[in-house]
Short mmCIF file of C-alpha atoms and ligand atoms in Angstrom, two decimals:
data_model
loop_
_atom_site.label_atom_id
_atom_site.label_comp_id
_atom_site.label_asym_id
_atom_site.label_seq_id
_atom_site.Cartn_x
_atom_site.Cartn_y
_atom_site.Cartn_z
CA MET A 253 70.69 -117.07 50.12
CA SER A 254 74.41 -116.50 50.49
CA ASP A 255 76.64 -119.59 50.42
CA THR A 256 79.03 -117.80 52.81
CA LEU A 257 76.36 -118.28 55.48
CA LEU A 258 77.81 -121.75 56.01
CA ALA A 259 81.45 -120.70 56.36
CA ALA A 260 82.89 -122.68 59.28
CA GLU A 261 83.33 -119.48 61.36
CA THR A 262 79.72 -118.21 60.99
CA THR A 263 77.96 -118.42 64.35
CA VAL A 264 75.12 -120.88 64.82
CA ARG A 265 73.00 -117.98 66.09
CA ASP A 266 73.33 -116.23 62.70
CA ILE A 267 72.61 -119.39 60.77
CA ALA A 268 69.50 -120.14 62.86
CA ALA A 269 68.28 -116.56 62.36
CA LYS A 270 68.84 -116.42 58.61
CA LEU A 271 68.27 -119.90 57.25
CA PRO A 272 64.69 -121.27 57.40
CA GLY A 273 64.72 -124.78 58.89
CA ALA A 274 68.19 -124.49 60.47
CA ALA A 275 66.75 -123.98 63.96
CA GLU A 276 64.96 -127.33 63.64
CA ILE A 277 68.18 -129.11 62.66
CA PHE A 278 70.04 -127.48 65.57
CA ARG A 279 67.32 -128.37 68.09
CA ASN A 280 67.27 -132.00 66.92
CA SER A 281 71.07 -132.13 67.10
CA GLU A 282 71.14 -130.59 70.59
CA ILE A 283 73.05 -127.57 69.34
CA SER A 284 72.01 -124.51 71.33
CA PHE A 285 71.84 -121.36 69.20
CA CYS A 286 70.82 -119.31 72.22
CA CYS A 287 73.33 -119.65 75.06
CA GLY A 288 75.83 -121.43 72.77
CA GLY A 289 74.92 -119.13 69.90
CA ASP A 290 78.33 -117.45 69.72
CA LEU A 291 79.97 -120.73 68.75
CA SER A 292 80.92 -121.15 65.11
CA LEU A 293 79.35 -123.98 63.17
CA LYS A 294 82.63 -125.87 63.43
CA GLN A 295 82.86 -125.40 67.21
CA ALA A 296 79.18 -126.29 67.74
CA ALA A 297 79.56 -129.47 65.66
CA GLU A 298 82.61 -130.49 67.69
CA LYS A 299 80.86 -129.80 70.99
CA ALA A 300 77.82 -131.87 69.94
CA GLY A 301 80.05 -134.68 68.62
CA LEU A 302 78.76 -134.24 65.07
CA ASP A 303 80.54 -134.50 61.74
CA LEU A 304 80.94 -130.95 60.39
CA ALA A 305 80.72 -132.02 56.74
CA ALA A 306 77.46 -133.94 57.30
CA LEU A 307 75.93 -131.05 59.26
CA THR A 308 77.02 -128.52 56.61
CA SER A 309 75.53 -130.70 53.89
CA ARG A 310 72.13 -130.80 55.65
CA LEU A 311 72.19 -127.02 56.01
CA GLN A 312 73.28 -126.61 52.38
CA ASP A 313 70.20 -128.61 51.32
CA LEU A 314 68.09 -126.01 53.10
CA ILE A 315 69.84 -123.19 51.26
CA ASP A 316 69.29 -124.96 47.94
CA ARG A 317 65.59 -125.37 48.72
CA ALA A 318 65.05 -121.87 50.16
CA GLY A 319 62.95 -119.64 47.96
CA ARG A 320 62.59 -122.34 45.29
CA SER A 321 58.89 -122.75 45.99
CA ALA A 322 58.26 -118.98 46.14
CA PRO A 323 56.00 -117.61 43.37
CA GLN A 324 57.96 -116.22 40.44
CA GLU A 325 55.81 -113.17 39.75
CA THR A 326 56.17 -110.30 42.24
CA PRO A 327 52.40 -109.70 42.78
CA ASP A 328 51.95 -113.44 43.49
CA LEU A 329 54.98 -113.42 45.80
CA ILE A 330 53.57 -110.50 47.79
CA ARG A 331 50.17 -112.18 48.03
CA HIS A 332 51.91 -115.34 49.26
CA ILE A 333 53.80 -113.37 51.95
CA LEU A 334 50.58 -111.70 53.11
CA ASP A 335 48.55 -114.93 53.25
CA ARG A 336 51.20 -117.36 54.46
CA TYR A 337 53.04 -115.12 56.96
CA HIS A 338 51.37 -111.80 57.83
CA ALA A 339 47.93 -113.39 58.34
CA ALA A 340 49.37 -116.43 60.13
CA HIS A 341 51.44 -114.34 62.60
CA ARG A 342 48.38 -112.24 63.48
CA GLU A 343 46.21 -115.31 63.88
CA GLU A 344 48.66 -117.10 66.17
CA LEU A 345 50.21 -114.39 68.33
CA ASP A 346 47.22 -113.35 70.44
CA PHE A 347 46.37 -116.95 71.26
CA LEU A 348 49.98 -117.77 72.16
CA ILE A 349 50.27 -114.67 74.36
CA GLN A 350 47.22 -115.85 76.34
CA LEU A 351 48.75 -119.32 76.69
CA ALA A 352 52.11 -117.87 77.82
CA ASN A 353 50.35 -115.78 80.42
CA ARG A 354 48.48 -118.85 81.71
CA VAL A 355 51.69 -120.92 81.93
CA GLU A 356 53.59 -118.14 83.73
CA THR A 357 50.70 -117.61 86.16
CA VAL A 358 50.04 -121.28 86.97
CA HIS A 359 53.61 -122.64 86.83
CA GLY A 360 55.62 -119.56 87.74
CA ASP A 361 57.15 -121.27 90.77
CA GLN A 362 58.69 -124.10 88.70
CA GLU A 363 62.36 -123.92 87.86
CA GLU A 364 61.77 -124.28 84.09
CA ALA A 365 58.97 -121.68 83.99
CA PRO A 366 59.55 -119.21 81.11
CA LEU A 367 59.29 -116.07 83.24
CA GLY A 368 59.13 -112.95 81.07
CA LEU A 369 57.86 -114.85 78.03
CA THR A 370 54.48 -113.09 77.91
CA GLU A 371 56.14 -109.68 77.96
CA THR A 372 58.58 -110.70 75.21
CA MET A 373 55.79 -112.07 73.04
CA ILE A 374 53.76 -108.87 73.45
CA ALA A 375 56.85 -106.95 72.29
CA LEU A 376 57.15 -109.30 69.28
CA ARG A 377 53.47 -108.86 68.42
CA ASP A 378 53.73 -105.06 68.61
CA GLU A 379 56.97 -105.04 66.60
CA LEU A 380 55.56 -107.30 63.87
CA GLU A 381 52.20 -105.51 63.75
CA ASN A 382 53.82 -102.13 63.22
CA HIS A 383 56.27 -103.58 60.70
CA MET A 384 53.69 -105.52 58.68
CA ASN A 385 51.40 -102.47 58.54
CA MET A 386 54.26 -100.43 57.05
CA GLU A 387 54.93 -103.11 54.45
CA GLU A 388 51.25 -103.45 53.59
CA GLN A 389 50.48 -99.74 53.41
CA ILE A 390 53.73 -98.29 52.04
CA LEU A 391 56.42 -100.68 50.85
CA PHE A 392 54.46 -103.39 49.03
CA PRO A 393 52.28 -100.90 47.08
CA ALA A 394 55.49 -99.04 46.09
CA ILE A 395 57.08 -102.31 44.92
CA LEU A 396 53.96 -103.12 42.89
CA ASN A 397 54.17 -99.65 41.33
CA GLY A 398 57.74 -100.39 40.19
CA ALA A 399 59.38 -97.71 42.36
CA GLY A 400 62.65 -99.71 42.47
CA ALA A 401 65.15 -96.83 42.62
CA HIS A 402 63.36 -95.16 45.55
CA LEU A 403 63.10 -98.24 47.72
CA ALA A 404 66.59 -98.42 49.21
CA GLU A 405 65.76 -96.37 52.32
CA PRO A 406 62.38 -97.99 53.14
CA ILE A 407 63.99 -101.41 52.68
CA ARG A 408 66.86 -100.44 54.99
CA ILE A 409 64.28 -99.54 57.67
CA MET A 410 62.40 -102.82 57.12
CA ASN A 411 65.66 -104.76 57.50
CA GLU A 412 66.30 -102.97 60.81
CA ASP A 413 62.86 -104.08 61.97
CA HIS A 414 63.74 -107.63 60.92
CA ALA A 415 66.84 -107.48 63.12
CA ASP A 416 64.70 -106.29 66.07
CA ALA A 417 62.24 -109.16 65.56
CA THR A 418 65.16 -111.61 65.32
CA ALA A 419 66.51 -110.35 68.66
CA LEU A 420 63.11 -111.05 70.24
CA LEU A 421 63.17 -114.59 68.80
CA HIS A 422 66.55 -115.11 70.48
CA ARG A 423 65.05 -113.95 73.75
CA ILE A 424 62.16 -116.42 73.37
CA GLU A 425 64.66 -119.19 72.62
CA HIS A 426 66.59 -118.24 75.76
CA LEU A 427 63.58 -117.93 78.12
CA THR A 428 62.20 -121.30 77.01
CA ASN A 429 65.53 -123.11 77.16
CA GLY A 430 65.39 -123.76 73.43
CA LEU A 431 61.65 -124.54 73.55
CA SER A 432 62.33 -127.69 75.58
CA LEU A 433 59.45 -128.81 77.76
CA PRO A 434 59.96 -130.01 81.34
CA ILE A 435 59.02 -133.60 82.13
CA GLY A 436 55.30 -133.82 82.85
CA ALA A 437 54.47 -130.46 81.25
CA CYS A 438 50.74 -129.75 81.17
CA GLY A 439 48.64 -129.40 78.02
CA SER A 440 48.86 -125.58 77.97
CA TRP A 441 52.64 -125.58 78.29
CA THR A 442 52.93 -128.21 75.53
CA ALA A 443 50.56 -126.31 73.22
CA LEU A 444 52.46 -123.10 73.90
CA TYR A 445 55.86 -124.50 72.89
CA THR A 446 54.39 -126.35 69.88
CA GLY A 447 52.78 -123.12 68.69
CA LEU A 448 55.93 -121.08 69.40
CA HIS A 449 58.00 -123.57 67.45
CA LYS A 450 55.90 -122.94 64.35
CA LEU A 451 55.69 -119.18 64.91
CA CYS A 452 59.46 -118.74 65.36
CA ASP A 453 60.22 -120.90 62.29
CA ASP A 454 57.64 -118.92 60.29
CA VAL A 455 59.16 -115.55 61.28
CA VAL A 456 62.63 -116.73 60.14
CA ALA A 457 61.19 -117.98 56.82
CA HIS A 458 59.17 -114.78 56.34
CA ILE A 459 62.19 -112.54 56.89
CA ALA A 460 64.42 -114.69 54.66
CA LEU A 461 61.90 -114.61 51.82
CA GLU A 462 61.70 -110.82 51.94
CA GLU A 463 65.42 -110.19 52.37
CA THR A 464 66.73 -112.74 49.87
CA VAL A 465 63.99 -112.83 47.22
CA LEU A 466 61.46 -109.97 47.33
CA PHE A 467 63.64 -106.98 48.25
CA PRO A 468 66.55 -107.74 45.87
CA ARG A 469 64.03 -108.32 43.09
CA ALA A 470 62.22 -105.04 43.89
CA VAL A 471 65.32 -102.83 43.76
CA ALA A 472 66.53 -104.52 40.55
CA VAL A 473 63.48 -103.20 38.63
FE1 FE2 B 181 56.49 -109.08 55.78
FE1 FE2 B 182 59.29 -107.73 56.73
#
């Protein structure tokens, strides 16, 4: 993970998208990385009345930890990505789409209702499904076969997909007002945002693990 990610002028939107766990710190600090996402870390810290050095240090801890627990051997790392992220996304998305549809249908007249969330989540599911199938059927087998020199183009395409998925996460963040529940939210609404919280954090961690550990390792072979 690049240390320049925490340069004072990097936007909080970029940090939340690229650094696993940063979104959680921003949510708990009431820093919006959706509508206020164009603010630099320095500006966002000032706006939230936080000490920039302390905030940077918490984020730096995340960078230091990122990837440290990932398996060292490439076949084990790929198996970890498949079990921990690909399988988990598939397991969670259909259920969350049903929940989103229920919340939009039942509470659509409330001011805080996340109108358009179901459609956005269907787009995320389709994007991830197509992307994960390509990794599973083409890219990961090629990495395991040691095709390092020929992987630049497929990896470039995978990184483009990652950017598309990240844009959909921003949209979810926006539609749900940073996943903040209205007072008196029902059980379905609460379960939906709890599940989305985990899913969105998982997608960021999944992408970071591939872009900062697996892909650089694969092309270096
Ligand atoms: Fe993946
Ligand atoms: Fe990927």
